[in-house]
Short mmCIF file of C-alpha atoms in Angstrom, two decimals:
data_model
loop_
_atom_site.label_atom_id
_atom_site.label_comp_id
_atom_site.label_asym_id
_atom_site.label_seq_id
_atom_site.Cartn_x
_atom_site.Cartn_y
_atom_site.Cartn_z
CA MET L 1383 10.80 37.32 27.71
CA ALA L 1384 8.38 34.41 27.55
CA GLY L 1385 7.68 32.84 24.19
CA SER L 1386 4.33 33.32 22.47
CA LEU L 1387 2.39 32.83 19.27
CA THR L 1388 0.70 35.72 17.54
CA ARG L 1389 -3.08 35.74 17.44
CA GLU L 1390 -3.19 36.56 13.74
CA GLY L 1391 -3.76 32.85 13.36
CA LEU L 1392 -2.48 30.20 11.00
CA THR L 1393 -4.92 29.59 8.19
CA VAL L 1394 -4.48 25.99 7.29
CA ALA L 1395 -5.87 25.16 4.12
CA GLU L 1396 -4.06 6.85 7.63
CA GLY L 1397 -2.71 3.00 7.52
CA ARG L 1398 -2.20 0.80 4.58
CA ARG L 1399 -5.04 -1.22 3.10
CA GLY L 1400 -5.21 -4.30 0.91
CA GLY L 1401 -4.26 -4.40 -2.75
CA PRO L 1402 -6.60 -4.14 -5.72
CA LEU L 1403 -9.08 -6.74 -6.93
CA ILE L 1404 -8.07 -8.06 -10.38
CA VAL L 1405 -10.74 -9.72 -12.53
CA THR L 1406 -9.41 -11.44 -15.67
CA GLU L 1407 -8.70 -14.80 -17.31
CA ASP L 1408 -6.20 -13.31 -19.76
CA VAL L 1409 -2.89 -14.81 -18.62
CA GLU L 1410 -0.69 -12.23 -20.33
CA LEU L 1411 -2.75 -9.32 -19.01
CA LEU L 1412 -2.72 -10.86 -15.53
CA ASP L 1413 1.08 -11.13 -15.65
CA ASP L 1414 1.28 -7.43 -16.54
CA LEU L 1415 -1.08 -6.40 -13.74
CA LEU L 1416 0.74 -8.55 -11.18
CA ARG L 1417 4.00 -6.94 -12.24
CA LEU L 1418 2.53 -3.45 -11.80
CA CYS L 1419 1.12 -4.39 -8.38
CA ALA L 1420 4.56 -5.61 -7.32
CA ALA L 1421 6.08 -2.31 -8.46
CA ALA L 1422 3.51 -0.48 -6.34
CA GLY L 1423 4.15 -2.67 -3.29
CA ALA L 1424 0.58 -4.05 -3.30
CA GLU L 1425 -0.71 -7.62 -2.98
CA PRO L 1426 -3.77 -8.08 -5.21
CA GLU L 1427 -6.67 -10.51 -5.03
CA VAL L 1428 -7.30 -12.28 -8.35
CA HIS L 1429 -10.61 -13.68 -9.64
CA HIS L 1430 -11.90 -14.86 -13.02
CA GLY L 1431 -15.17 -13.05 -12.36
CA PRO L 1432 -16.78 -10.92 -9.63
CA PRO L 1433 -15.99 -12.41 -6.18
CA GLY L 1434 -18.57 -14.90 -5.02
CA ARG L 1435 -18.43 -13.90 -1.38
CA ARG L 1436 -20.68 -11.06 -0.30
CA GLY L 1437 -19.04 -7.64 -0.31
CA GLY L 1438 -15.77 -8.68 -1.98
CA TRP L 1439 -16.36 -6.41 -4.97
CA GLU L 1440 -17.32 -3.44 -2.79
CA ARG L 1441 -14.55 -3.81 -0.18
CA ALA L 1442 -11.53 -3.74 -2.50
CA PRO L 1443 -9.78 -0.34 -2.61
CA MET L 1444 -9.89 -0.51 -6.43
CA VAL L 1445 -10.98 -2.99 -9.11
CA LEU L 1446 -9.03 -3.75 -12.30
CA VAL L 1447 -11.27 -5.51 -14.84
CA GLY L 1448 -9.64 -7.04 -17.90
CA ASP L 1449 -11.29 -6.57 -21.29
CA ASP L 1450 -11.99 -10.30 -21.38
CA ALA L 1451 -13.96 -10.17 -18.10
CA ALA L 1452 -16.15 -7.12 -18.74
CA ALA L 1453 -19.17 -9.19 -19.79
CA ARG L 1454 -18.92 -11.28 -16.61
CA CYS L 1455 -18.96 -8.11 -14.49
CA ARG L 1456 -22.22 -6.72 -15.84
CA GLY L 1457 -24.76 -6.21 -13.11
CA THR L 1458 -22.25 -5.79 -10.30
CA ALA L 1459 -22.82 -3.01 -7.79
CA ARG L 1460 -21.78 0.43 -9.00
CA ARG L 1461 -18.81 1.76 -7.08
CA ARG L 1462 -15.85 4.08 -7.45
CA GLY L 1463 -12.39 2.89 -8.45
CA VAL L 1464 -13.34 0.46 -11.24
CA MET L 1465 -10.92 0.49 -14.20
CA LEU L 1466 -11.24 -1.40 -17.48
CA VAL L 1467 -7.79 -2.56 -18.60
CA GLY L 1468 -6.63 -4.00 -21.92
CA ARG L 1469 -4.07 -3.73 -24.70
CA ASP L 1470 -6.05 -3.15 -27.90
CA GLN L 1471 -5.55 0.52 -28.72
CA ASP L 1472 -8.18 0.51 -31.50
CA ASP L 1473 -11.07 -1.41 -29.92
CA PRO L 1474 -14.25 0.53 -30.90
CA ASP L 1475 -16.43 -1.20 -28.27
CA VAL L 1476 -14.27 -0.51 -25.24
CA TRP L 1477 -16.28 2.53 -24.11
CA ARG L 1478 -19.56 0.62 -24.31
CA ARG L 1479 -18.12 -2.10 -22.08
CA ALA L 1480 -16.81 0.51 -19.67
CA VAL L 1481 -20.27 2.06 -19.32
CA GLU L 1482 -21.85 -1.35 -18.76
CA ILE L 1483 -19.64 -2.08 -15.72
CA GLY L 1484 -19.51 1.50 -14.41
CA ALA L 1485 -15.76 1.91 -15.02
CA GLU L 1486 -14.29 5.31 -14.17
CA TYR L 1487 -11.25 4.82 -16.41
CA VAL L 1488 -10.34 2.92 -19.54
CA LEU L 1489 -6.64 2.03 -19.57
CA ARG L 1490 -4.53 0.68 -22.41
CA LEU L 1491 -1.23 -1.02 -21.62
CA PRO L 1492 1.64 -0.36 -21.84
CA ASP L 1493 0.86 3.35 -22.30
CA SER L 1494 -0.87 3.74 -18.91
CA GLU L 1495 1.53 1.66 -16.82
CA GLY L 1496 3.21 4.53 -14.94
CA TRP L 1497 -0.09 6.16 -14.04
CA LEU L 1498 -1.61 2.84 -12.99
CA VAL L 1499 1.30 2.02 -10.66
CA ASP L 1500 0.70 5.31 -8.84
CA GLN L 1501 -3.02 4.61 -8.51
CA ILE L 1502 -2.45 1.08 -7.20
CA ALA L 1503 0.07 2.34 -4.64
CA ASN L 1504 -2.29 5.13 -3.51
CA ALA L 1505 -5.13 2.66 -3.07
CA ALA L 1506 -2.98 0.14 -1.19
CA GLU L 1507 -1.63 2.81 1.15
CA GLY L 1508 -5.04 4.31 1.77
CA VAL L 1509 -3.81 7.72 0.66
CA GLY L 1510 -5.99 10.54 1.88
CA ARG L 1511 -5.12 14.09 2.83
CA PRO L 1512 -1.36 14.66 2.55
CA ALA L 1513 0.70 15.47 5.62
CA LEU L 1514 0.93 19.05 6.84
CA THR L 1515 4.57 19.68 5.91
CA VAL L 1516 6.50 22.40 7.74
CA GLY L 1517 10.09 23.40 7.04
CA VAL L 1518 12.29 25.14 9.63
CA ILE L 1519 15.17 27.36 8.48
CA GLY L 1520 17.69 29.36 10.48
CA GLY L 1521 17.98 33.06 9.70
CA ARG L 1522 21.64 32.73 10.65
CA GLY L 1523 23.87 30.01 12.03
CA GLY L 1524 23.05 28.97 15.58
CA SER L 1525 19.55 30.44 15.48
CA GLY L 1526 17.94 27.34 16.99
CA ALA L 1527 16.17 26.06 13.86
CA SER L 1528 17.10 22.41 14.44
CA THR L 1529 15.96 22.66 18.05
CA LEU L 1530 12.59 24.02 16.94
CA ALA L 1531 12.25 21.36 14.23
CA CYS L 1532 12.86 18.60 16.79
CA ALA L 1533 10.47 20.16 19.28
CA LEU L 1534 7.69 20.51 16.68
CA ALA L 1535 8.01 16.86 15.65
CA VAL L 1536 8.21 15.58 19.24
CA SER L 1537 5.21 17.69 20.23
CA ALA L 1538 3.17 16.41 17.28
CA ALA L 1539 3.97 12.79 18.11
CA ARG L 1540 3.17 13.26 21.80
CA SER L 1541 -0.29 14.57 20.87
CA GLY L 1542 -1.05 11.42 18.89
CA ARG L 1543 -0.33 12.74 15.41
CA ARG L 1544 1.52 10.63 12.89
CA ALA L 1545 4.85 12.46 12.74
CA MET L 1546 8.06 12.30 10.72
CA LEU L 1547 11.17 14.46 11.13
CA ILE L 1548 13.44 14.83 8.09
CA ASP L 1549 16.93 16.28 8.32
CA ALA L 1550 17.66 18.07 5.03
CA ASP L 1551 20.93 19.64 6.23
CA PRO L 1552 23.84 17.28 5.50
CA LEU L 1553 26.30 19.55 7.34
CA GLY L 1554 24.20 19.95 10.46
CA GLY L 1555 25.71 17.03 12.38
CA GLY L 1556 22.64 14.79 12.22
CA ILE L 1557 19.33 15.67 13.79
CA ASP L 1558 19.14 12.17 15.29
CA VAL L 1559 21.88 13.30 17.68
CA LEU L 1560 19.54 15.95 19.12
CA LEU L 1561 17.05 13.16 19.75
CA GLY L 1562 19.65 10.87 21.32
CA GLY L 1563 19.20 8.34 18.52
CA GLU L 1564 22.46 8.40 16.58
CA ARG L 1565 22.89 4.66 17.21
CA ALA L 1566 19.28 3.69 16.57
CA GLU L 1567 18.69 1.00 13.96
CA GLY L 1568 17.22 2.14 10.67
CA MET L 1569 18.02 3.71 7.32
CA ARG L 1570 19.64 7.12 6.77
CA TRP L 1571 19.82 9.46 3.78
CA PRO L 1572 22.71 7.63 2.05
CA ASP L 1573 20.47 4.56 1.83
CA PHE L 1574 18.08 6.57 -0.35
CA ALA L 1575 20.78 8.33 -2.40
CA HIS L 1576 19.82 6.57 -5.64
CA SER L 1577 16.04 6.49 -5.17
CA LYS L 1578 13.93 7.75 -8.04
CA GLY L 1579 10.38 7.36 -9.20
CA ARG L 1580 7.85 6.36 -6.58
CA LEU L 1581 8.83 5.30 -3.07
CA GLY L 1582 6.18 3.58 -0.94
CA GLY L 1583 5.15 5.65 2.08
CA GLY L 1584 4.69 2.62 4.28
CA ALA L 1585 8.04 1.17 3.23
CA LEU L 1586 9.75 4.48 4.04
CA GLU L 1587 8.13 4.70 7.45
CA ASP L 1588 8.99 1.12 8.36
CA SER L 1589 12.63 1.58 7.37
CA LEU L 1590 13.39 4.64 9.53
CA PRO L 1591 14.51 4.79 13.17
CA ALA L 1592 11.64 5.25 15.64
CA LEU L 1593 12.54 7.84 18.29
CA HIS L 1594 10.22 9.42 20.86
CA GLY L 1595 7.11 8.30 19.01
CA LEU L 1596 8.09 9.58 15.57
CA ARG L 1597 10.10 8.42 12.57
CA VAL L 1598 13.38 10.21 11.83
CA LEU L 1599 15.38 10.46 8.61
CA SER L 1600 18.84 11.79 9.34
CA TRP L 1601 22.34 11.54 7.88
CA GLY L 1602 24.85 8.75 8.29
CA ARG L 1603 28.31 9.11 9.79
CA ASP L 1604 30.15 8.66 6.49
CA ASP L 1605 31.30 11.25 3.98
CA GLU L 1606 28.29 11.15 1.65
CA VAL L 1607 26.57 14.53 1.94
CA THR L 1608 25.01 14.90 -1.52
CA ILE L 1609 21.64 13.41 -2.39
CA ALA L 1610 20.27 13.63 -5.93
CA PRO L 1611 17.23 15.94 -6.30
CA GLN L 1612 15.07 13.07 -7.59
CA ALA L 1613 15.83 11.10 -4.41
CA VAL L 1614 14.79 14.07 -2.25
CA ARG L 1615 11.60 14.36 -4.30
CA ALA L 1616 10.79 10.66 -3.92
CA VAL L 1617 11.38 10.63 -0.16
CA LEU L 1618 9.41 13.80 0.59
CA ALA L 1619 6.51 12.72 -1.61
CA ALA L 1620 6.34 9.35 0.16
CA ALA L 1621 6.43 11.02 3.57
CA ARG L 1622 3.61 13.40 2.63
CA ARG L 1623 1.38 10.58 1.38
CA LEU L 1624 1.40 9.05 4.87
CA GLY L 1625 -0.60 11.98 6.25
CA GLY L 1626 -0.20 13.52 9.68
CA VAL L 1627 2.74 15.89 10.12
CA VAL L 1628 6.16 16.11 8.43
CA VAL L 1629 8.78 18.52 9.80
CA VAL L 1630 11.85 19.27 7.67
CA ASP L 1631 15.03 20.78 9.13
CA LEU L 1632 16.52 22.85 6.29
CA PRO L 1633 19.96 24.36 5.65
CA ARG L 1634 20.38 28.06 4.93
CA ARG L 1635 21.70 27.47 1.42
CA VAL L 1636 19.39 26.41 -1.41
CA ASP L 1637 20.77 23.88 -3.89
CA GLU L 1638 18.79 21.61 -6.21
CA GLY L 1639 18.03 19.08 -3.48
CA VAL L 1640 16.88 21.73 -1.00
CA ALA L 1641 14.75 23.32 -3.74
CA GLU L 1642 12.99 19.95 -4.15
CA ALA L 1643 12.28 19.88 -0.41
CA LEU L 1644 11.03 23.49 -0.40
CA ALA L 1645 8.69 22.73 -3.28
CA GLN L 1646 6.84 20.16 -1.15
CA LEU L 1647 6.41 22.34 1.95
CA ASP L 1648 3.13 23.89 3.02
CA LEU L 1649 4.82 26.41 5.28
CA GLY L 1650 8.33 27.61 6.09
CA LEU L 1651 9.33 28.91 9.52
CA LEU L 1652 12.33 31.24 9.52
CA VAL L 1653 13.92 31.39 12.99
CA VAL L 1654 15.51 34.80 13.55
CA PRO L 1655 17.40 35.95 16.68
CA GLY L 1656 16.59 39.49 17.78
CA GLU L 1657 19.76 41.25 16.64
CA LEU L 1658 20.50 43.46 13.63
CA ARG L 1659 23.06 41.19 11.97
CA ALA L 1660 20.73 38.21 12.27
CA VAL L 1661 17.90 40.20 10.71
CA ALA L 1662 20.14 41.26 7.82
CA ALA L 1663 21.24 37.66 7.25
CA ALA L 1664 17.65 36.39 7.52
CA ARG L 1665 16.51 38.84 4.82
CA ARG L 1666 18.95 37.22 2.38
CA VAL L 1667 17.86 33.72 3.40
CA ALA L 1668 14.19 34.65 3.01
CA SER L 1669 14.78 36.14 -0.42
CA THR L 1670 16.38 32.92 -1.64
CA VAL L 1671 13.84 30.59 -0.05
CA ARG L 1672 10.88 32.54 -1.40
CA MET L 1673 12.05 31.91 -4.95
CA VAL L 1674 10.62 28.41 -4.38
CA LEU L 1675 8.28 28.64 -1.37
CA ASP L 1676 5.71 31.45 -1.17
CA ASP L 1677 4.56 30.97 2.41
CA VAL L 1678 7.45 31.76 4.74
CA ARG L 1679 6.90 33.22 8.23
CA VAL L 1680 9.08 34.45 11.04
CA VAL L 1681 9.63 32.89 14.44
CA ALA L 1682 11.55 35.52 16.43
CA ARG L 1683 13.94 34.53 19.20
CA GLY L 1684 15.05 36.71 22.10
CA PRO L 1685 16.85 38.22 23.82
CA TYR L 1686 16.49 41.34 21.68
CA ALA L 1687 18.88 44.19 21.01
CA ALA L 1688 17.82 47.59 22.33
CA GLY L 1689 14.74 48.88 20.55
CA LEU L 1690 13.85 45.54 18.92
CA ASP L 1691 11.03 43.12 19.61
CA GLU L 1692 9.47 40.19 17.75
CA ARG L 1693 7.17 42.37 15.62
CA TRP L 1694 10.01 44.66 14.60
CA VAL L 1695 12.03 41.64 13.51
CA ALA L 1696 9.21 40.31 11.31
CA GLN L 1697 8.49 43.73 9.81
CA ALA L 1698 12.16 44.33 9.03
CA ILE L 1699 12.28 41.04 7.10
CA GLY L 1700 8.92 41.70 5.47
CA LEU L 1701 7.25 38.44 6.45
CA PRO L 1702 4.30 37.51 8.70
CA LEU L 1703 5.07 36.72 12.34
CA VAL L 1704 4.14 33.31 13.74
CA GLY L 1705 5.33 34.13 17.25
CA GLU L 1706 8.26 34.28 19.62
CA LEU L 1707 10.36 31.22 20.38
CA PRO L 1708 10.59 30.87 24.15
CA PRO L 1709 13.88 30.34 25.99
CA GLU L 1710 14.32 27.04 27.81
CA PRO L 1711 17.29 27.40 30.21
CA ASP L 1712 17.57 23.71 31.06
CA LEU L 1713 17.51 22.50 27.44
CA LEU L 1714 21.14 21.32 27.25
CA ALA L 1715 20.99 19.63 30.63
CA ALA L 1716 17.78 17.85 29.62
CA GLN L 1717 19.41 16.55 26.44
CA ASP L 1718 22.24 15.07 28.51
CA THR L 1719 19.61 12.96 30.30
CA GLY L 1720 18.01 11.84 27.03
CA THR L 1721 15.14 14.33 26.91
CA PRO L 1722 14.86 15.81 23.39
CA PRO L 1723 13.89 19.42 22.61
CA GLY L 1724 10.22 19.78 23.45
CA GLY L 1725 10.32 16.49 25.33
CA SER L 1726 9.14 18.01 28.60
CA ALA L 1727 5.41 18.57 28.08
CA ARG L 1728 5.39 21.32 30.71
CA GLY L 1729 8.35 23.22 29.27
CA PRO L 1730 7.90 26.53 27.44
CA LEU L 1731 9.19 25.13 24.14
CA ALA L 1732 6.73 22.22 24.21
CA ARG L 1733 3.86 24.59 25.05
CA PHE L 1734 4.84 26.84 22.15
CA CYS L 1735 4.83 23.88 19.74
CA ALA L 1736 1.54 22.49 21.05
CA GLU L 1737 -0.09 25.88 20.55
CA PHE L 1738 1.35 26.10 17.04
CA TRP L 1739 -0.28 22.78 16.03
CA GLU L 1740 -3.55 23.65 17.76
CA GLN L 1741 -3.80 26.97 15.92
CA ALA L 1742 -3.00 25.32 12.60
CA GLU L 1743 -5.65 22.65 13.06
CA ALA L 1744 -8.27 25.01 14.46
CA ALA L 1745 -7.87 27.25 11.42
CA ALA L 1746 -8.28 24.29 9.08
CA GLY L 1747 -11.15 22.56 10.83
CA GLU L 1748 -9.26 19.28 10.71
CA PRO L 1749 -5.61 18.19 10.85
CA GLY L 1750 -3.31 17.82 7.92
CA SER L 1751 -4.72 20.50 5.61
CA ALA L 1752 -2.62 22.67 3.35
CA VAL L 1753 -1.39 25.90 4.86
CA ALA L 1754 -2.33 29.28 3.44
CA PRO L 1755 -0.82 32.64 4.41
CA ALA L 1756 -2.15 34.44 7.47
CA GLY L 1757 -3.42 38.00 7.16
CA GLY L 1758 -3.63 37.95 3.37
CA GLY L 1759 -0.20 36.48 2.76
CA ALA L 1760 3.36 37.62 2.82
CA PRO L 1761 4.05 40.96 1.17
#
């Protein structure tokens, strides 16, 4: 049976820029702001007053004005992203000065340091709409979830989307192997095992192997198979800030690290073969996953046992149906020649994935939006 997507529809709810403009003559305050910029991975431009060259004030992604420089910044063009920064917690005139320069925020250090680092990093990375993040989970072992995850990421990259594929299953053998990139240069999960706090999206992207037009985070070949939940959170958050598409290949069990990954997904795809035992197993997987992720949908995979079809499979599990995963007889032979799943644009798997992304974007009106349940949501 040929693969297809249902017509119920998928309702779907980039590059780094320069660092901030810092305006101050306060040496101690400048040292603090430079330290925070370094923590955010941003290179600031520093002036004692508003930049003399035309447009310098307006072009900066954000402006940090020290208390000492507020008077010198009166009369500058009103713009978003201006912050008045100082240390005096009890200054009664700070709000007047903020109004005079059109500041959106008044920040007191060191109390606001963590928040300010995040804002500087967002501005430097040009953060906009977060990536559409899709997780793929097998209803049972050998269901083809990793194959679909690879094909979705490869299809997204081939269409010009910014794409990242993340392997969240440490016992899956390494998704880079499916892409023929097990020897590719770049960082793997063990390199991020102790990450916490904020991880720069651009730094993450630059550090990963580039395979078939996308970035891939897989596992190493050593024995380390446990990643702290805070590291998973940092990596997924950085990947989402880049925009575009993130595809996560998930294991069937849910531990603390997998729960962190599920919490950052927009949509989960549960791949279920068309047999009774697979449906029974998938019901248990779905029940566990939905404790963290509300929007989980079924991708059915034939051939089907007598009396079953893709809609029966979805109804038996109690989740919306995305569609039917098509068979691709030459898939293993293609991988032997270096062609990844979905790598043949004319193949049924690639067409399925292309239609999936097209439906998601058509429903949203533009790429990268958050996904909402089709047909009123999962029961």
